[in-house]
Amino acid sequence: MNRAGLIGFAILSIFFLMAVAPWIFAPYDPYIRFTPYAEPGTDHILGTNDMGHDILSELIYSARASLFVGFVAAILATLLGVIIGIIAGYYRGWIEDLLMGVTDIFLMIPKIPMIIIIAAFLGSGIWVLILVFGAFSWTAIARIARSKVLQIRESGFVLSARCLGFSNRFIMAREIAPNLTHIVFPKFMLLAASAMITEASISFIGLGDPSMKSWGVMLSFAFTKGGLLNGMWWWYIPPGIAISVCVMAIALIGYSREKGADIGVRG
Amino acid sequence: MSRLLDIKNLSVSFVSGEETVRAVTDVSFDLCEDEVLTLVGETGCGKSIIAHAISGLLPPEALVSGEIRYKEKDLQSIPEEERVLLRGCEIGIVLQNPSRALNPLYTIGHQIRETILRHTEKSKEESNRMVAGALRRMGFSDPGIEMKRYPFESSGGMNQRFVIASSTILSPDLLIADEPTTGLDRSRIQDVITEFERIMEEEEMAIILITHDLAVARRLADRIGIMYAGEVVEMGDANRIFEEPYHPYTKGLFGSLPENGCVPIPGVSPPMSRIVSGCRFHPRCGKRTAVCERDHPQLGMIDDRYVRCHLCHSQ
């Protein structure tokens, strides 16, 4: 990992710590009510919001939901993409044509409008967001996984696994899949970043889960409850910075691995 | 000795677009238990296709005709699942390019062990002991260290021996080795030959060895089959053929060896998509006659061997 990757890793670790144990960092419970609309001061470093919640504590507690959505949605999309890509690349023929045709159709569907429509029908919630994001984001991974599998399936160790009498499922899961890690991982990190931004956007336009604390929900309230109009920068700038820095950290890790992606299995 | 493998009139062709590539034409031979048969020929003469046809590894677009009987079972007609289980357990296969035949992400021990776990009910510890035993027999004095290594940490010759170990660990009845020495330098080839000699001595195993290295063939073969353009042109006892080849192609092949003066056969092998009329070797043959250009010779018995040549049959 290069220096940029290490910086990204350090930043992301801090965010992960915040998500796992927010009480270590946060000065208050984010649901305790103080004087609303307080400006930053010694008691509340980033002031309070319309409900009187301490914004710094809210910011720290929000890391959990944002990271959760980002990574769970990315894991879902990656699993789907890798499975579809491996099956298409390994079996080839009509199975490949069918799966890649479906991939092309999914590739055309715009993700955020789709999530807005589905959230409007099914009601908003964190799991709807995760499932819909996962269901519509696997296409890129399926494509790169397939093209790599086409290459790996002709390699000697896959042939010798067939010579040794291993089943197709074993070969796909144990011989081919691990060899995809280095090309799928950077894509996975970028998907996680993209899912976090999607969560923030969806929450911002009011289709998020209002009972949950996430950076997108914070931004949404800052906007709808007058924080933006009244110039309360301590309310809307910190969640924006948190999203940007966290996404940047994830992207840095992803990019740093991408550079090494062409080293690995040859032929 | 009873018969293990019986191949009758095996032909394999590939259709791509308008062209039909006839990779193997009408090859028949049988193999007894404990016998070593070597198939020799130039690149592209169809040797590897025969190996792939026996092991059932041909791509689905290949057209196969003829009969491959293994222990009285027709390998073409048994279901794919049964065939998968035969591979690795009863039929061991060693392919060329050893470094690529091992998955770079697993240790040697893990990869050899997987074969045992796949085909038997043995536990992991038992399998590990079997792997260690096999490696020790191969002359690795400390198998524990070798088993923990990754393929890129070992040399090509060592990797080829690991591949042979995983193909032979379950003592298959038939071992098919497709160019096991290609891409290795002389001393590594020596290691692999030694390994085969050990297997031939210690285990009851029939071996089909496919090679274009005549020195390897001479060291190991009981019987030898010379192939040219998808056909067997001469087949018989290895020592007899090496002493006195009959077919002009075999003579040319031996004549092209460095120790025999390094005289190459003129011309190149014909493309497999356009079959030469008459004898397939006649454009390159120094002794061709009118009949060679007209009629396709049949494989016939002369003395102790089969030869496919008009000239040899008329003498």
Coordinates of C-alpha atoms in Angstrom, one line a residue:
Chain A
M1 CA 0.0 0.0 0.0
N2 CA 1.4 3.4 -0.9
R3 CA 1.3 6.6 1.2
A4 CA -2.1 7.7 0.0
G5 CA -3.5 4.4 0.8
L6 CA -2.1 4.4 4.3
I7 CA -3.5 7.9 4.9
G8 CA -6.9 6.7 3.7
F9 CA -6.6 3.6 5.9
A10 CA -5.8 5.7 9.0
I11 CA -8.7 8.1 8.4
L12 CA -11.1 5.2 7.8
S13 CA -9.9 3.4 11.0
I14 CA -10.8 6.5 13.0
F15 CA -14.3 6.5 11.4
F16 CA -14.7 2.8 12.1
L17 CA -13.7 3.3 15.8
M18 CA -16.4 6.1 15.9
A19 CA -18.9 3.7 14.5
V20 CA -18.1 0.9 16.8
A21 CA -17.6 2.8 20.1
P22 CA -19.0 6.3 19.7
W23 CA -19.3 6.9 23.4
I24 CA -15.5 7.1 23.7
F25 CA -15.4 10.2 21.4
A26 CA -18.7 11.9 21.9
P27 CA -19.0 14.4 24.8
Y28 CA -22.8 13.7 25.2
D29 CA -25.5 11.2 24.4
P30 CA -26.9 12.6 21.1
Y31 CA -30.4 12.3 22.3
I32 CA -30.0 14.6 25.4
R33 CA -31.7 17.9 24.8
F34 CA -30.0 21.1 25.6
T35 CA -30.9 24.7 24.6
P36 CA -31.7 24.5 20.9
Y37 CA -29.9 26.5 18.2
A38 CA -26.9 27.2 20.5
E39 CA -23.8 28.5 18.8
P40 CA -20.5 26.8 19.2
G41 CA -19.0 27.4 22.5
T42 CA -17.1 25.7 25.4
D43 CA -20.1 23.4 26.4
H44 CA -21.0 22.4 22.8
I45 CA -18.0 22.6 20.5
L46 CA -20.3 22.5 17.4
G47 CA -23.4 24.0 19.0
T48 CA -26.8 22.3 19.1
N49 CA -29.5 21.8 16.6
D50 CA -33.3 22.5 16.5
M51 CA -34.0 19.8 19.0
G52 CA -31.2 20.9 21.3
H53 CA -29.0 17.8 20.5
D54 CA -25.3 18.3 20.7
I55 CA -24.1 18.4 17.1
L56 CA -20.6 17.0 17.7
S57 CA -22.1 13.9 19.5
E58 CA -24.7 13.6 16.7
L59 CA -21.9 13.7 14.1
I60 CA -19.9 11.0 15.9
Y61 CA -22.9 8.7 16.4
S62 CA -23.9 9.1 12.8
A63 CA -20.7 7.4 11.5
R64 CA -22.3 4.1 12.4
A65 CA -25.3 4.3 10.1
S66 CA -23.4 5.9 7.2
L67 CA -20.6 3.3 7.3
F68 CA -23.1 0.5 7.8
V69 CA -25.1 1.4 4.8
G70 CA -22.0 2.0 2.7
F71 CA -20.3 -1.3 3.5
V72 CA -23.3 -3.6 3.7
A73 CA -24.7 -2.3 0.4
A74 CA -21.2 -2.7 -1.2
I75 CA -20.8 -6.2 0.2
L76 CA -24.2 -7.2 -1.3
A77 CA -23.4 -5.7 -4.7
T78 CA -20.0 -7.3 -4.7
L79 CA -21.3 -10.7 -3.8
L80 CA -24.0 -10.5 -6.5
G81 CA -21.5 -9.2 -9.1
V82 CA -18.8 -11.8 -8.4
I83 CA -21.2 -14.7 -8.4
I84 CA -22.8 -13.6 -11.7
G85 CA -19.5 -12.8 -13.2
I86 CA -17.9 -16.1 -12.3
I87 CA -20.9 -18.1 -13.6
A88 CA -21.0 -16.2 -16.8
G89 CA -17.3 -16.4 -17.4
Y90 CA -16.9 -20.0 -16.4
Y91 CA -19.8 -21.6 -18.2
R92 CA -19.8 -19.3 -21.2
G93 CA -22.3 -20.1 -24.1
W94 CA -25.9 -19.2 -23.6
I95 CA -25.5 -18.7 -19.8
E96 CA -23.0 -16.0 -20.4
D97 CA -25.1 -14.3 -23.1
L98 CA -28.1 -14.4 -20.8
L99 CA -26.3 -13.1 -17.7
M100 CA -24.4 -10.4 -19.6
G101 CA -27.7 -9.3 -21.3
V102 CA -29.3 -8.9 -17.9
T103 CA -26.2 -7.0 -16.8
D104 CA -26.5 -4.6 -19.7
I105 CA -30.2 -4.0 -18.8
F106 CA -29.3 -3.3 -15.2
L107 CA -26.5 -1.0 -16.3
M108 CA -29.0 1.2 -18.1
I109 CA -31.3 1.7 -15.1
P110 CA -30.4 5.0 -13.3
K111 CA -29.8 4.1 -9.6
I112 CA -30.8 7.2 -7.6
P113 CA -34.1 7.8 -9.4
M114 CA -34.9 4.0 -9.0
I115 CA -34.2 4.2 -5.3
I116 CA -36.4 7.3 -5.0
I117 CA -39.3 5.5 -6.7
I118 CA -38.9 2.3 -4.7
A119 CA -38.5 4.3 -1.4
A120 CA -41.6 6.2 -2.3
F121 CA -43.5 2.9 -2.7
L122 CA -42.0 0.7 0.0
G123 CA -41.5 3.5 2.5
S124 CA -38.1 4.8 3.5
G125 CA -35.7 2.8 5.6
I126 CA -32.1 1.8 5.8
W127 CA -32.7 -1.8 4.5
V128 CA -34.7 -0.7 1.5
L129 CA -31.8 1.6 0.7
I130 CA -29.2 -1.2 1.1
L131 CA -31.2 -3.8 -0.9
V132 CA -32.0 -1.5 -3.7
F133 CA -28.4 -0.1 -3.9
G134 CA -27.1 -3.7 -3.8
A135 CA -29.6 -4.9 -6.5
F136 CA -28.6 -2.1 -8.9
S137 CA -24.9 -1.7 -8.4
W138 CA -23.4 -5.2 -9.1
T139 CA -23.1 -4.6 -12.9
A140 CA -19.6 -3.2 -13.0
I141 CA -18.2 -5.9 -10.7
A142 CA -20.0 -8.6 -12.8
R143 CA -18.3 -7.3 -15.9
I144 CA -14.8 -7.1 -14.6
A145 CA -15.2 -10.5 -12.8
R146 CA -16.4 -12.1 -16.0
S147 CA -13.5 -10.8 -18.1
K148 CA -11.0 -12.0 -15.5
V149 CA -12.6 -15.4 -15.2
L150 CA -12.4 -15.8 -19.0
Q151 CA -8.7 -15.4 -18.6
I152 CA -8.3 -17.5 -15.4
R153 CA -10.5 -20.4 -16.6
E154 CA -7.9 -21.2 -19.3
S155 CA -5.0 -21.2 -16.9
G156 CA -3.1 -24.3 -16.0
F157 CA -4.3 -24.6 -12.4
V158 CA -8.0 -24.6 -13.4
L159 CA -7.2 -27.3 -16.0
S160 CA -5.3 -29.3 -13.5
A161 CA -8.1 -28.9 -11.0
R162 CA -10.4 -30.4 -13.6
C163 CA -7.7 -33.2 -14.2
L164 CA -7.8 -34.0 -10.5
G165 CA -11.5 -34.5 -10.6
F166 CA -12.8 -31.4 -8.8
S167 CA -16.4 -30.3 -9.4
N168 CA -17.3 -27.1 -11.2
R169 CA -18.6 -25.5 -8.1
F170 CA -15.4 -26.3 -6.2
I171 CA -13.3 -24.8 -9.0
M172 CA -15.4 -21.7 -9.2
A173 CA -15.4 -21.1 -5.4
R174 CA -12.0 -22.2 -4.4
E175 CA -9.7 -21.9 -7.5
I176 CA -11.1 -18.9 -9.4
A177 CA -12.8 -16.7 -6.8
P178 CA -9.8 -16.1 -4.6
N179 CA -7.9 -15.0 -7.7
L180 CA -10.4 -12.2 -8.3
T181 CA -9.7 -10.5 -5.0
H182 CA -7.2 -8.0 -6.2
I183 CA -9.3 -6.7 -9.0
V184 CA -12.6 -6.8 -7.1
F185 CA -11.3 -5.1 -4.0
P186 CA -10.7 -1.6 -5.4
K187 CA -14.1 -1.7 -7.1
F188 CA -15.6 -2.8 -3.8
M189 CA -14.2 0.2 -1.9
L190 CA -15.5 2.6 -4.6
L191 CA -18.9 1.0 -4.3
A192 CA -18.9 1.5 -0.5
A193 CA -18.0 5.2 -1.1
S194 CA -20.7 5.5 -3.7
A195 CA -23.3 3.8 -1.4
M196 CA -22.5 6.3 1.4
I197 CA -23.0 9.2 -1.0
T198 CA -26.2 7.7 -2.2
E199 CA -27.4 7.3 1.4
A200 CA -26.6 10.9 2.1
S201 CA -28.4 12.1 -1.1
I202 CA -31.5 10.0 -0.4
S203 CA -31.6 11.1 3.2
F204 CA -31.1 14.7 2.2
I205 CA -34.1 14.8 0.0
G206 CA -36.1 13.3 2.9
L207 CA -36.4 9.7 1.9
G208 CA -34.0 8.4 4.5
D209 CA -35.0 7.0 7.9
P210 CA -35.6 10.1 10.1
S211 CA -35.4 8.1 13.3
M212 CA -31.8 7.1 12.5
K213 CA -28.9 9.4 12.9
S214 CA -26.7 9.6 9.8
W215 CA -24.8 12.4 8.1
G216 CA -27.4 12.6 5.3
V217 CA -30.2 12.9 7.9
M218 CA -28.3 15.6 9.7
L219 CA -27.9 17.6 6.5
S220 CA -31.5 17.1 5.7
F221 CA -32.6 18.5 9.0
A222 CA -30.2 21.4 8.8
F223 CA -31.8 22.2 5.5
T224 CA -35.5 21.8 6.4
K225 CA -35.3 23.2 9.9
G226 CA -33.7 26.5 8.8
G227 CA -30.1 25.9 9.6
L228 CA -29.0 26.8 6.1
L229 CA -31.2 29.9 5.9
N230 CA -30.0 31.2 9.2
G231 CA -26.4 30.7 8.4
M232 CA -25.8 28.1 11.1
W233 CA -22.6 26.8 9.5
W234 CA -21.8 24.5 12.5
W235 CA -24.9 22.5 11.7
Y236 CA -24.5 21.8 8.0
I237 CA -20.8 22.0 7.3
P238 CA -19.5 19.3 9.7
P239 CA -21.7 16.4 8.3
G240 CA -20.7 17.5 4.8
I241 CA -17.0 17.4 5.7
A242 CA -17.5 14.1 7.5
I243 CA -19.1 12.5 4.3
S244 CA -16.4 14.0 2.1
V245 CA -13.4 12.9 4.2
C246 CA -14.8 9.4 4.8
V247 CA -15.5 8.9 1.1
M248 CA -12.1 10.3 0.2
A249 CA -10.4 7.9 2.7
I250 CA -12.3 4.9 1.2
A251 CA -11.5 6.0 -2.4
L252 CA -7.8 6.5 -1.5
I253 CA -7.6 2.9 -0.3
G254 CA -9.4 1.7 -3.4
Y255 CA -7.1 3.6 -5.7
S256 CA -4.0 2.5 -4.0
R257 CA -5.0 -1.2 -4.5
E258 CA -6.0 -0.5 -8.1
K259 CA -2.5 0.4 -9.0
G260 CA -1.3 -3.0 -7.9
A261 CA -4.2 -4.8 -9.6
D262 CA -2.3 -5.8 -12.7
I263 CA 0.2 -7.7 -10.7
G264 CA -1.1 -11.1 -9.8
V265 CA -2.2 -14.0 -11.8
R266 CA -0.9 -14.0 -15.3
G267 CA -2.6 -16.0 -18.0
Chain B
M1 CA -1.3 -58.8 -18.5
S2 CA -4.8 -57.6 -18.9
R3 CA -5.9 -54.7 -21.0
L4 CA -6.6 -51.4 -19.3
L5 CA -7.3 -49.0 -22.1
D6 CA -8.5 -49.8 -25.6
I7 CA -8.9 -47.0 -28.2
K8 CA -10.5 -47.9 -31.5
N9 CA -10.7 -45.6 -34.5
L10 CA -10.6 -42.4 -32.5
S11 CA -11.0 -39.3 -34.5
V12 CA -11.3 -35.7 -33.2
S13 CA -12.2 -32.7 -35.3
F14 CA -13.1 -29.1 -34.6
V15 CA -15.4 -27.1 -36.8
S16 CA -14.7 -23.4 -36.8
G17 CA -16.7 -21.4 -39.3
E18 CA -16.3 -23.1 -42.7
E19 CA -13.1 -24.9 -41.8
T20 CA -13.0 -28.3 -40.3
V21 CA -9.8 -29.1 -38.5
R22 CA -9.2 -32.8 -38.3
A23 CA -6.9 -33.0 -35.3
V24 CA -6.8 -36.7 -34.9
T25 CA -7.7 -39.3 -37.6
D26 CA -8.5 -42.9 -36.9
V27 CA -6.1 -43.7 -34.1
S28 CA -6.3 -47.1 -32.5
F29 CA -4.1 -48.6 -29.7
D30 CA -4.5 -50.4 -26.5
L31 CA -2.6 -50.3 -23.3
C32 CA -1.9 -53.0 -20.8
E33 CA -1.6 -52.5 -17.0
D34 CA 2.0 -51.6 -16.1
E35 CA 2.9 -50.5 -19.6
V36 CA 4.5 -47.3 -20.7
L37 CA 3.3 -46.0 -24.1
T38 CA 5.0 -42.9 -25.5
L39 CA 3.4 -40.8 -28.2
V40 CA 5.9 -38.8 -30.1
G41 CA 5.5 -36.3 -32.9
E42 CA 5.9 -32.7 -33.9
T43 CA 3.9 -29.8 -32.3
G44 CA 0.3 -29.9 -33.6
C45 CA 0.3 -33.5 -34.7
G46 CA -2.6 -34.3 -32.3
K47 CA -0.8 -36.0 -29.4
S48 CA -2.3 -33.7 -26.8
I49 CA -5.7 -34.1 -28.3
I50 CA -5.6 -37.8 -27.6
A51 CA -4.7 -37.2 -24.0
H52 CA -7.5 -34.7 -23.7
A53 CA -9.9 -37.1 -25.3
I54 CA -9.1 -39.9 -22.9
S55 CA -9.4 -37.6 -19.9
G56 CA -12.6 -36.0 -21.2
L57 CA -11.2 -32.5 -21.2
L58 CA -11.9 -31.6 -24.8
P59 CA -13.9 -28.4 -25.3
P60 CA -17.6 -29.1 -26.0
E61 CA -17.3 -28.0 -29.6
A62 CA -14.9 -30.9 -30.4
L63 CA -16.4 -33.7 -32.5
V64 CA -15.2 -37.1 -31.3
S65 CA -15.9 -40.4 -33.0
G66 CA -14.6 -43.8 -32.2
E67 CA -14.4 -45.7 -29.0
I68 CA -12.4 -45.2 -25.8
R69 CA -12.8 -48.1 -23.5
Y70 CA -11.3 -48.0 -20.0
K71 CA -11.7 -51.2 -18.0
E72 CA -14.4 -52.3 -20.3
K73 CA -16.3 -49.0 -19.8
D74 CA -17.0 -46.7 -22.7
L75 CA -15.7 -43.4 -21.5
Q76 CA -17.7 -41.5 -24.1
S77 CA -21.0 -42.8 -22.9
I78 CA -20.7 -42.7 -19.1
P79 CA -22.2 -39.6 -17.4
E80 CA -20.1 -36.6 -16.8
E81 CA -20.2 -36.9 -13.0
E82 CA -18.8 -40.4 -13.1
R83 CA -16.1 -39.1 -15.4
V84 CA -15.2 -36.3 -13.1
L85 CA -14.8 -38.8 -10.3
L86 CA -12.5 -41.0 -12.4
R87 CA -10.2 -38.1 -13.0
G88 CA -7.7 -37.7 -10.2
C89 CA -8.7 -41.0 -8.6
E90 CA -8.3 -43.7 -11.3
I91 CA -6.9 -41.6 -14.1
G92 CA -4.1 -39.2 -13.2
I93 CA -3.2 -36.4 -15.5
V94 CA 0.0 -34.3 -15.6
L95 CA 0.0 -31.4 -17.9
Q96 CA 2.8 -29.3 -19.3
N97 CA 3.9 -26.0 -17.7
P98 CA 4.1 -26.9 -14.1
S99 CA 4.3 -23.5 -12.6
R100 CA 0.9 -22.6 -14.0
A101 CA -0.7 -25.9 -13.0
L102 CA -0.6 -24.9 -9.4
N103 CA -2.9 -22.2 -7.9
P104 CA -0.6 -19.3 -6.8
L105 CA -2.7 -18.6 -3.8
Y106 CA -2.5 -21.9 -1.9
T107 CA 0.5 -23.8 -0.4
I108 CA 1.8 -26.9 -2.1
G109 CA 0.6 -29.1 0.9
H110 CA -2.9 -27.7 0.7
Q111 CA -3.2 -28.3 -3.1
I112 CA -2.0 -31.9 -2.9
R113 CA -4.1 -32.6 0.1
E114 CA -7.3 -31.3 -1.7
T115 CA -7.1 -34.2 -4.1
I116 CA -7.2 -36.7 -1.3
L117 CA -10.0 -34.9 0.5
R118 CA -12.0 -34.7 -2.7
H119 CA -11.8 -38.4 -3.5
T120 CA -11.6 -40.2 -0.2
E121 CA -13.1 -40.0 3.3
K122 CA -9.7 -39.4 4.9
S123 CA -9.3 -36.7 7.6
K124 CA -7.1 -33.7 7.1
E125 CA -4.3 -35.1 9.4
E126 CA -4.3 -38.4 7.6
S127 CA -4.1 -36.6 4.2
N128 CA -1.3 -34.5 5.4
R129 CA 0.6 -37.6 6.5
M130 CA 0.0 -39.1 3.0
V131 CA 1.3 -36.0 1.3
A132 CA 4.4 -35.9 3.5
G133 CA 5.0 -39.6 2.7
A134 CA 4.6 -39.0 -1.0
L135 CA 7.0 -36.1 -1.0
R136 CA 9.5 -38.0 1.1
R137 CA 9.5 -40.8 -1.4
M138 CA 10.2 -38.2 -4.1
G139 CA 13.4 -37.3 -2.3
F140 CA 12.3 -34.2 -0.4
S141 CA 14.0 -34.8 2.9
D142 CA 11.9 -32.3 4.8
P143 CA 8.4 -32.5 3.4
G144 CA 7.0 -30.2 6.2
I145 CA 8.9 -27.2 4.7
E146 CA 7.9 -28.0 1.1
M147 CA 4.3 -28.3 2.1
K148 CA 4.2 -24.9 3.6
R149 CA 5.7 -23.3 0.5
Y150 CA 3.8 -21.5 -2.3
P151 CA 4.3 -22.4 -5.9
F152 CA 6.3 -19.2 -6.7
E153 CA 8.8 -20.1 -4.0
S154 CA 9.8 -23.4 -5.8
S155 CA 11.6 -24.0 -9.0
G156 CA 9.8 -25.3 -12.2
G157 CA 11.2 -28.7 -11.7
M158 CA 10.1 -28.9 -8.1
N159 CA 6.6 -27.7 -9.1
Q160 CA 6.4 -30.3 -11.8
R161 CA 7.2 -33.0 -9.2
F162 CA 4.5 -31.5 -6.9
V163 CA 2.1 -31.8 -9.8
I164 CA 3.1 -35.4 -10.4
A165 CA 2.7 -36.0 -6.7
S166 CA -0.9 -34.7 -6.7
S167 CA -1.8 -36.7 -9.8
T168 CA -0.3 -39.9 -8.5
I169 CA -1.0 -39.6 -4.7
L170 CA -4.2 -41.8 -5.0
S171 CA -2.3 -44.4 -7.0
P172 CA -4.3 -44.1 -10.2
D173 CA -4.3 -47.1 -12.6
L174 CA -3.6 -44.9 -15.6
L175 CA -1.4 -41.8 -15.7
I176 CA -1.5 -39.5 -18.7
A177 CA 1.5 -37.2 -18.9
D178 CA 1.2 -34.5 -21.5
E179 CA 4.6 -33.1 -22.2
P180 CA 5.7 -33.2 -18.6
T181 CA 9.2 -32.0 -19.5
T182 CA 8.4 -29.1 -21.7
G183 CA 9.8 -25.8 -20.5
L184 CA 12.3 -27.3 -18.1
D185 CA 16.0 -27.2 -18.4
R186 CA 18.1 -30.4 -18.8
S187 CA 18.8 -31.0 -15.1
R188 CA 15.1 -30.5 -14.2
I189 CA 14.1 -32.9 -16.9
Q190 CA 16.4 -35.4 -15.3
D191 CA 14.5 -34.9 -12.0
V192 CA 11.2 -35.6 -13.7
I193 CA 12.5 -38.6 -15.6
T194 CA 13.9 -40.0 -12.3
E195 CA 10.5 -39.4 -10.8
F196 CA 8.8 -41.4 -13.6
E197 CA 11.3 -44.2 -13.3
R198 CA 10.5 -44.4 -9.6
I199 CA 6.8 -44.5 -10.2
M200 CA 7.3 -47.3 -12.8
E201 CA 9.3 -49.3 -10.4
E202 CA 7.2 -48.8 -7.3
E203 CA 3.7 -48.6 -8.5
E204 CA 1.5 -50.6 -10.7
M205 CA 0.6 -47.9 -13.1
A206 CA 0.0 -47.7 -16.9
I207 CA 1.5 -44.6 -18.3
I208 CA 0.8 -42.7 -21.5
L209 CA 3.6 -40.3 -22.0
I210 CA 3.3 -37.6 -24.6
T211 CA 6.4 -35.8 -25.6
H212 CA 8.4 -34.4 -28.4
D213 CA 11.6 -35.1 -26.6
L214 CA 13.0 -38.3 -28.1
A215 CA 15.6 -38.7 -25.4
V216 CA 12.8 -38.8 -22.7
A217 CA 10.8 -41.2 -24.8
R218 CA 13.8 -43.5 -25.2
R219 CA 14.5 -43.6 -21.5
L220 CA 11.0 -44.3 -20.4
A221 CA 9.0 -46.1 -23.1
D222 CA 8.1 -49.7 -23.4
R223 CA 6.2 -49.1 -26.6
I224 CA 6.3 -46.0 -28.8
G225 CA 3.8 -44.5 -31.3
I226 CA 5.1 -42.0 -33.8
M227 CA 2.4 -39.5 -34.9
Y228 CA 2.3 -37.3 -38.0
A229 CA -0.5 -35.0 -39.0
G230 CA -3.1 -36.6 -36.7
E231 CA -2.2 -40.2 -37.6
V232 CA -0.1 -42.9 -36.1
V233 CA 2.6 -43.7 -38.7
E234 CA 4.6 -46.2 -36.8
M235 CA 4.0 -48.0 -33.6
G236 CA 5.8 -50.8 -31.8
D237 CA 8.4 -51.9 -29.3
A238 CA 10.4 -48.8 -28.4
N239 CA 13.8 -50.4 -28.4
R240 CA 13.2 -52.0 -31.8
I241 CA 12.0 -48.7 -33.4
F242 CA 14.8 -46.7 -32.0
E243 CA 17.3 -49.3 -33.3
E244 CA 15.8 -49.5 -36.7
P245 CA 13.0 -47.1 -37.8
Y246 CA 11.0 -48.2 -40.8
H247 CA 8.8 -45.2 -41.7
P248 CA 10.6 -42.4 -43.6
Y249 CA 9.1 -39.9 -41.1
T250 CA 10.5 -41.8 -38.1
K251 CA 13.9 -42.0 -39.9
G252 CA 13.8 -38.3 -40.5
L253 CA 12.8 -37.5 -36.9
F254 CA 15.7 -39.6 -35.6
G255 CA 18.0 -38.1 -38.2
S256 CA 17.2 -34.6 -36.9
L257 CA 18.6 -35.3 -33.5
P258 CA 21.9 -33.6 -32.7
E259 CA 23.7 -36.9 -32.1
N260 CA 22.5 -38.2 -35.5
G261 CA 23.8 -35.2 -37.5
C262 CA 21.0 -32.8 -37.0
V263 CA 19.5 -33.1 -40.5
P264 CA 16.1 -31.6 -40.4
I265 CA 13.2 -33.0 -42.4
P266 CA 12.5 -30.6 -45.3
G267 CA 9.3 -28.7 -45.4
V268 CA 6.7 -28.1 -42.7
S269 CA 3.8 -30.2 -41.4
P270 CA 0.6 -29.6 -43.4
P271 CA -2.2 -27.5 -41.9
M272 CA -4.7 -29.8 -40.3
S273 CA -7.6 -28.0 -42.0
R274 CA -6.5 -29.2 -45.5
I275 CA -5.8 -32.8 -45.7
V276 CA -3.2 -33.8 -48.2
S277 CA -4.3 -36.4 -50.6
G278 CA -2.5 -39.8 -50.7
C279 CA 0.1 -40.3 -47.9
R280 CA 0.0 -37.3 -45.6
F281 CA 3.8 -37.3 -45.5
H282 CA 4.5 -37.5 -49.2
P283 CA 5.2 -33.8 -49.9
R284 CA 8.2 -34.0 -47.4
C285 CA 9.2 -37.6 -48.2
G286 CA 12.4 -38.1 -50.1
K287 CA 11.3 -41.6 -51.3
R288 CA 7.8 -40.8 -52.6
T289 CA 6.4 -42.5 -55.7
A290 CA 3.3 -42.0 -57.8
V291 CA 1.3 -44.3 -55.5
C292 CA 2.1 -42.1 -52.4
E293 CA 0.5 -39.1 -54.0
R294 CA -2.6 -41.0 -55.0
D295 CA -3.5 -43.5 -52.3
H296 CA -3.7 -43.1 -48.6
P297 CA -1.7 -45.9 -47.0
Q298 CA -3.2 -48.1 -44.3
L299 CA -1.6 -48.9 -41.0
G300 CA -0.3 -52.5 -41.5
M301 CA 1.8 -55.0 -39.6
I302 CA 5.4 -55.4 -40.8
D303 CA 7.6 -57.7 -38.7
D304 CA 7.0 -56.7 -35.1
R305 CA 5.3 -53.3 -35.6
Y306 CA 2.6 -51.3 -37.3
V307 CA 3.7 -49.0 -40.2
R308 CA 1.7 -46.7 -42.4
C309 CA 3.8 -46.5 -45.6
H310 CA 3.4 -47.8 -49.2
L311 CA 7.1 -48.2 -49.5
C312 CA 7.6 -50.3 -46.5
H313 CA 4.7 -52.6 -47.4
S314 CA 5.9 -53.1 -51.0
Q315 CA 9.4 -54.2 -49.9

